[in-house]
Amino acid sequence: MIERPHHLPGRLGLLSATAADPFLTEDLLRGVQGHGGVDLAKVVEPLPEDDARWAVEPLRDLVDDAKHQFEAARTNADGWLAPRLHATLRLTRREASDQRLWNHLALAVAPDYVAFRHPPAPRRGGGPPRINRDRFKGAADRQCFSRLWWLAEMFRDGGDYTPVVAACANQDLIHNALRLDLLDHRPTAQALVRVLERGVLSTGREINGLMTAINTAGATLVYDVLAPDEPRDPEALRQWIAEAESAPPVPRHSLPDGPDEEPVPERSVVALTDYFAELFETAPVRGRTLQA
């Protein structure tokens, strides 16, 4: 069992994929034993010392709490951790796009959480079960922590993280969501949550079918026309990031507050939710026969 690193850095840094490779050992990927961390610290690029956001302790406390609370239902940890990770690690989208930051968080700060949330699984070619390497240093939709941050970023409704929790409750949705460029359109993200809450969808096949239909329709239909959105206020995000130094730890039993941005226009969410519900009626769902 991988344990909390003995040598825990005080601050986040940047760990390149190449520098990370030697530390993705067979013992680590099999969930047997982690690394000491001392040698890893030698290949990390430091982040600015005067930025309070890079402190490791608040992030480490979060993953410890998640491990304790969700031992019996590990997938449920996503909906709890995603909004709190986002509100603790206040990033711009440009900063969050730097996979070196997530590599460092996964390998130097919380490799035990990666193994907890994504434990070793059987391989197609046989051999002992292993943790997928992508959970430590993969693409944004696969890496253990970046996927949670981006889910919170895309599904939050201004400063309200409630839709994030609803989205994370369905693993089929979140597996597909980060691959859709349409989720940069805020009403689309909120409408997907509303469709789920209506009970229109119930299986992974149905969700996959609707997502395919939404992506296809998006090539011919301009969602901005059907469901216009208000532009984000960059000043609200800048202010929220600037307040990181004085912000208290995120609450554990209630949701934190995100940037003080305007919520998604309700009329746009309703219009798009109705459209997606209708679209689902003819969506290509494997195993479903459409009535003529």
Short mmCIF file of C-alpha atoms in Angstrom, two decimals:
data_model
loop_
_atom_site.label_atom_id
_atom_site.label_comp_id
_atom_site.label_asym_id
_atom_site.label_seq_id
_atom_site.Cartn_x
_atom_site.Cartn_y
_atom_site.Cartn_z
CA MET A 1 0.00 0.00 0.00
CA ILE A 2 1.37 3.40 -1.00
CA GLU A 3 1.64 5.76 1.95
CA ARG A 4 1.95 9.52 2.27
CA PRO A 5 5.42 10.59 1.04
CA HIS A 6 8.05 10.80 3.78
CA HIS A 7 9.60 13.87 2.17
CA LEU A 8 6.68 16.21 1.54
CA PRO A 9 7.51 19.48 -0.26
CA GLY A 10 6.34 22.70 1.30
CA ARG A 11 5.26 24.18 -2.01
CA LEU A 12 4.01 23.01 -5.35
CA GLY A 13 6.41 23.05 -8.28
CA LEU A 14 6.60 22.06 -11.93
CA LEU A 15 7.61 18.50 -12.80
CA SER A 16 8.09 17.74 -16.48
CA ALA A 17 6.84 14.47 -17.95
CA THR A 18 10.40 13.44 -18.76
CA ALA A 19 11.62 14.16 -15.24
CA ALA A 20 8.65 12.27 -13.80
CA ASP A 21 9.28 9.05 -15.73
CA PRO A 22 12.01 7.57 -13.46
CA PHE A 23 9.68 7.86 -10.47
CA LEU A 24 6.86 5.89 -12.10
CA THR A 25 8.40 2.69 -10.85
CA GLU A 26 6.89 -0.76 -11.07
CA ASP A 27 6.34 -0.77 -7.30
CA LEU A 28 4.49 2.53 -7.51
CA LEU A 29 2.29 1.44 -10.41
CA ARG A 30 1.49 -1.83 -8.67
CA GLY A 31 0.47 0.11 -5.58
CA VAL A 32 3.12 -1.58 -3.45
CA GLN A 33 5.45 1.24 -2.44
CA GLY A 34 5.99 4.89 -3.27
CA HIS A 35 9.24 6.81 -3.48
CA GLY A 36 11.10 8.73 -0.81
CA GLY A 37 10.69 12.07 -2.57
CA VAL A 38 14.17 13.43 -1.90
CA ASP A 39 15.52 12.64 -5.37
CA LEU A 40 12.31 13.84 -7.01
CA ALA A 41 12.69 17.25 -5.38
CA LYS A 42 15.98 17.72 -7.23
CA VAL A 43 14.28 17.78 -10.64
CA VAL A 44 11.37 20.10 -9.79
CA GLU A 45 11.19 23.63 -11.15
CA PRO A 46 10.14 26.00 -8.32
CA LEU A 47 7.17 28.35 -8.54
CA PRO A 48 7.26 31.96 -7.23
CA GLU A 49 7.90 32.03 -3.48
CA ASP A 50 5.60 35.01 -2.86
CA ASP A 51 2.41 33.29 -4.09
CA ALA A 52 0.37 31.71 -1.30
CA ARG A 53 -1.47 29.48 -3.76
CA TRP A 54 1.43 27.05 -4.02
CA ALA A 55 1.36 25.98 -0.38
CA VAL A 56 1.09 22.19 -0.17
CA GLU A 57 -0.40 21.82 3.31
CA PRO A 58 -4.00 22.82 2.41
CA LEU A 59 -3.99 20.41 -0.55
CA ARG A 60 -2.52 17.61 1.52
CA ASP A 61 -5.17 18.14 4.20
CA LEU A 62 -7.89 17.89 1.54
CA VAL A 63 -6.72 14.56 0.15
CA ASP A 64 -6.26 13.15 3.65
CA ASP A 65 -9.85 14.10 4.47
CA ALA A 66 -11.12 12.63 1.20
CA LYS A 67 -9.34 9.34 1.85
CA HIS A 68 -10.81 9.12 5.33
CA GLN A 69 -14.35 10.05 4.32
CA PHE A 70 -14.71 7.97 1.15
CA GLU A 71 -12.85 4.77 1.96
CA ALA A 72 -16.01 2.72 1.33
CA ALA A 73 -17.11 4.55 -1.84
CA ARG A 74 -14.09 5.98 -3.59
CA THR A 75 -15.76 7.27 -6.75
CA ASN A 76 -17.91 9.50 -4.53
CA ALA A 77 -14.76 11.38 -3.58
CA ASP A 78 -14.81 13.15 -6.96
CA GLY A 79 -17.87 15.26 -6.19
CA TRP A 80 -16.49 16.22 -2.79
CA LEU A 81 -12.92 16.94 -3.81
CA ALA A 82 -13.42 18.66 -7.20
CA PRO A 83 -15.00 21.92 -5.93
CA ARG A 84 -12.69 22.08 -2.91
CA LEU A 85 -9.58 21.49 -5.00
CA HIS A 86 -10.70 24.22 -7.41
CA ALA A 87 -11.42 26.69 -4.60
CA THR A 88 -8.16 25.90 -2.79
CA LEU A 89 -5.89 25.97 -5.83
CA ARG A 90 -7.13 29.16 -7.46
CA LEU A 91 -5.79 29.03 -10.99
CA THR A 92 -6.31 30.73 -14.29
CA ARG A 93 -7.11 28.38 -17.14
CA ARG A 94 -3.68 29.04 -18.57
CA GLU A 95 -2.03 27.95 -15.33
CA ALA A 96 -4.25 24.88 -15.11
CA SER A 97 -3.22 23.89 -18.64
CA ASP A 98 0.37 23.32 -17.48
CA GLN A 99 0.48 19.58 -16.87
CA ARG A 100 3.77 19.95 -14.99
CA LEU A 101 1.86 21.35 -12.03
CA TRP A 102 -0.44 18.31 -11.89
CA ASN A 103 2.50 15.92 -12.33
CA HIS A 104 4.09 17.39 -9.22
CA LEU A 105 0.88 17.26 -7.20
CA ALA A 106 0.32 13.61 -8.12
CA LEU A 107 3.87 12.32 -7.69
CA ALA A 108 5.42 14.51 -4.99
CA VAL A 109 2.43 15.52 -2.86
CA ALA A 110 -0.25 12.86 -3.09
CA PRO A 111 0.75 9.65 -4.90
CA ASP A 112 -1.11 7.75 -2.19
CA TYR A 113 -4.35 9.50 -3.18
CA VAL A 114 -3.83 8.58 -6.83
CA ALA A 115 -3.50 4.94 -5.76
CA PHE A 116 -6.52 5.32 -3.46
CA ARG A 117 -8.83 6.77 -6.11
CA HIS A 118 -7.47 4.81 -9.10
CA PRO A 119 -6.17 1.53 -7.63
CA PRO A 120 -4.28 -1.08 -9.67
CA ALA A 121 -6.48 -2.73 -12.29
CA PRO A 122 -6.00 -5.84 -14.47
CA ARG A 123 -4.21 -5.31 -17.78
CA ARG A 124 -5.40 -6.54 -21.14
CA GLY A 125 -2.15 -8.34 -21.87
CA GLY A 126 -2.08 -10.02 -18.48
CA GLY A 127 0.47 -9.55 -15.73
CA PRO A 128 -0.03 -8.03 -12.28
CA PRO A 129 -2.63 -5.24 -11.89
CA ARG A 130 -1.22 -1.74 -12.24
CA ILE A 131 -2.29 1.87 -11.80
CA ASN A 132 -2.70 3.54 -15.18
CA ARG A 133 0.30 5.85 -15.69
CA ASP A 134 -2.05 8.51 -17.06
CA ARG A 135 -3.44 9.01 -13.56
CA PHE A 136 -0.06 10.41 -12.54
CA LYS A 137 1.04 12.25 -15.68
CA GLY A 138 -1.62 11.98 -18.36
CA ALA A 139 -3.89 14.26 -20.35
CA ALA A 140 -6.19 16.69 -18.56
CA ASP A 141 -9.19 14.37 -18.79
CA ARG A 142 -7.28 11.41 -17.34
CA GLN A 143 -4.83 12.73 -14.76
CA CYS A 144 -6.13 12.27 -11.24
CA PHE A 145 -6.15 15.91 -10.13
CA SER A 146 -6.34 17.92 -13.34
CA ARG A 147 -9.57 16.16 -14.32
CA LEU A 148 -11.18 17.25 -11.04
CA TRP A 149 -10.05 20.86 -11.38
CA TRP A 150 -11.34 21.09 -14.95
CA LEU A 151 -14.65 19.45 -14.06
CA ALA A 152 -15.14 22.08 -11.36
CA GLU A 153 -14.13 24.84 -13.75
CA MET A 154 -16.51 23.75 -16.50
CA PHE A 155 -19.56 22.81 -14.44
CA ARG A 156 -19.56 25.59 -11.84
CA ASP A 157 -22.33 28.15 -12.28
CA GLY A 158 -20.43 31.33 -11.59
CA GLY A 159 -19.44 30.97 -7.94
CA ASP A 160 -21.85 28.09 -7.28
CA TYR A 161 -20.31 24.61 -7.23
CA THR A 162 -23.61 22.74 -6.77
CA PRO A 163 -23.77 21.61 -10.45
CA VAL A 164 -20.22 20.24 -10.11
CA VAL A 165 -21.36 17.81 -7.43
CA ALA A 166 -24.29 16.71 -9.61
CA ALA A 167 -22.05 16.17 -12.64
CA CYS A 168 -19.47 14.19 -10.68
CA ALA A 169 -22.17 11.83 -9.45
CA ASN A 170 -22.26 10.29 -12.91
CA GLN A 171 -18.94 8.80 -14.02
CA ASP A 172 -20.15 8.26 -17.60
CA LEU A 173 -20.87 11.96 -17.94
CA ILE A 174 -17.52 13.12 -16.60
CA HIS A 175 -15.60 10.59 -18.71
CA ASN A 176 -17.12 12.19 -21.82
CA ALA A 177 -17.51 15.79 -20.73
CA LEU A 178 -13.88 16.90 -20.74
CA ARG A 179 -13.50 15.75 -24.34
CA LEU A 180 -16.24 18.10 -25.57
CA ASP A 181 -15.13 21.57 -26.64
CA LEU A 182 -18.77 22.57 -26.22
CA LEU A 183 -18.31 22.65 -22.46
CA ASP A 184 -16.54 25.96 -22.88
CA HIS A 185 -20.12 27.13 -23.56
CA ARG A 186 -21.49 27.46 -20.02
CA PRO A 187 -25.19 26.84 -20.84
CA THR A 188 -24.23 23.49 -22.39
CA ALA A 189 -22.59 22.31 -19.17
CA GLN A 190 -25.53 23.43 -17.05
CA ALA A 191 -28.07 21.90 -19.45
CA LEU A 192 -26.31 18.54 -19.27
CA VAL A 193 -26.68 18.57 -15.49
CA ARG A 194 -30.36 19.51 -15.78
CA VAL A 195 -31.01 16.65 -18.23
CA LEU A 196 -29.51 14.23 -15.72
CA GLU A 197 -31.58 15.68 -12.91
CA ARG A 198 -34.76 15.27 -14.98
CA GLY A 199 -34.10 11.55 -15.18
CA VAL A 200 -34.09 11.60 -18.99
CA LEU A 201 -30.92 9.47 -18.94
CA SER A 202 -30.21 6.45 -16.77
CA THR A 203 -27.44 4.36 -18.34
CA GLY A 204 -23.93 4.87 -19.62
CA ARG A 205 -25.03 3.96 -23.13
CA GLU A 206 -27.71 6.63 -23.07
CA ILE A 207 -25.24 9.28 -21.89
CA ASN A 208 -22.73 8.27 -24.55
CA GLY A 209 -25.47 8.44 -27.18
CA LEU A 210 -26.59 11.91 -26.12
CA MET A 211 -23.03 13.23 -26.00
CA THR A 212 -22.43 11.96 -29.52
CA ALA A 213 -25.63 13.62 -30.71
CA ILE A 214 -24.74 16.91 -28.98
CA ASN A 215 -21.30 16.92 -30.58
CA THR A 216 -22.74 16.15 -34.02
CA ALA A 217 -25.50 18.74 -33.73
CA GLY A 218 -22.97 21.30 -32.59
CA ALA A 219 -21.30 21.10 -36.01
CA THR A 220 -24.44 22.48 -37.66
CA LEU A 221 -26.18 24.35 -34.85
CA VAL A 222 -24.64 27.36 -33.15
CA TYR A 223 -25.48 26.91 -29.48
CA ASP A 224 -24.59 30.52 -28.79
CA VAL A 225 -27.63 31.53 -30.83
CA LEU A 226 -30.01 29.07 -29.22
CA ALA A 227 -28.68 29.67 -25.70
CA PRO A 228 -26.66 32.90 -25.43
CA ASP A 229 -24.35 33.40 -22.48
CA GLU A 230 -22.99 36.43 -20.69
CA PRO A 231 -19.22 36.91 -21.09
CA ARG A 232 -17.17 36.10 -18.02
CA ASP A 233 -15.88 39.05 -16.03
CA PRO A 234 -12.08 38.64 -15.88
CA GLU A 235 -11.88 41.04 -12.95
CA ALA A 236 -13.96 38.69 -10.79
CA LEU A 237 -11.49 35.87 -11.37
CA ARG A 238 -8.47 38.13 -10.78
CA GLN A 239 -9.96 39.32 -7.49
CA TRP A 240 -10.73 35.76 -6.38
CA ILE A 241 -7.17 34.69 -7.10
CA ALA A 242 -5.76 37.73 -5.30
CA GLU A 243 -7.77 36.80 -2.20
CA ALA A 244 -6.09 33.38 -1.98
CA GLU A 245 -3.49 34.62 0.50
CA SER A 246 -6.11 35.60 3.08
CA ALA A 247 -8.73 32.94 2.30
CA PRO A 248 -9.55 30.47 5.11
CA PRO A 249 -9.44 26.71 4.46
CA VAL A 250 -12.37 25.55 2.35
CA PRO A 251 -15.31 24.19 4.37
CA ARG A 252 -15.62 20.42 4.66
CA HIS A 253 -19.38 20.15 5.25
CA SER A 254 -20.65 22.83 2.88
CA LEU A 255 -19.55 23.92 -0.56
CA PRO A 256 -16.96 26.70 -0.95
CA ASP A 257 -17.59 29.83 -2.98
CA GLY A 258 -16.03 30.23 -6.41
CA PRO A 259 -15.30 33.45 -8.30
CA ASP A 260 -18.03 36.08 -7.98
CA GLU A 261 -19.09 35.78 -11.63
CA GLU A 262 -22.58 36.17 -13.03
CA PRO A 263 -24.47 32.86 -13.16
CA VAL A 264 -25.46 31.33 -16.48
CA PRO A 265 -28.66 32.96 -17.86
CA GLU A 266 -31.57 30.78 -16.74
CA ARG A 267 -33.46 31.19 -20.02
CA SER A 268 -30.50 29.81 -21.93
CA VAL A 269 -30.16 26.79 -19.62
CA VAL A 270 -33.89 25.99 -19.90
CA ALA A 271 -33.86 26.34 -23.68
CA LEU A 272 -30.86 24.08 -24.09
CA THR A 273 -32.12 21.53 -21.57
CA ASP A 274 -35.36 21.17 -23.54
CA TYR A 275 -33.40 20.89 -26.78
CA PHE A 276 -31.10 18.16 -25.40
CA ALA A 277 -34.08 16.22 -24.06
CA GLU A 278 -35.63 16.27 -27.54
CA LEU A 279 -32.29 15.45 -29.14
CA PHE A 280 -31.98 12.37 -26.94
CA GLU A 281 -35.17 10.91 -28.41
CA THR A 282 -33.33 10.27 -31.69
CA ALA A 283 -29.81 9.91 -30.31
CA PRO A 284 -27.86 6.79 -31.40
CA VAL A 285 -27.98 4.60 -28.29
CA ARG A 286 -26.46 1.14 -28.72
CA GLY A 287 -29.08 -1.53 -28.17
CA ARG A 288 -32.06 0.84 -28.39
CA THR A 289 -34.65 0.51 -31.13
CA LEU A 290 -36.28 3.78 -32.12
CA GLN A 291 -40.00 3.75 -32.70
CA ALA A 292 -41.11 4.85 -36.16
#
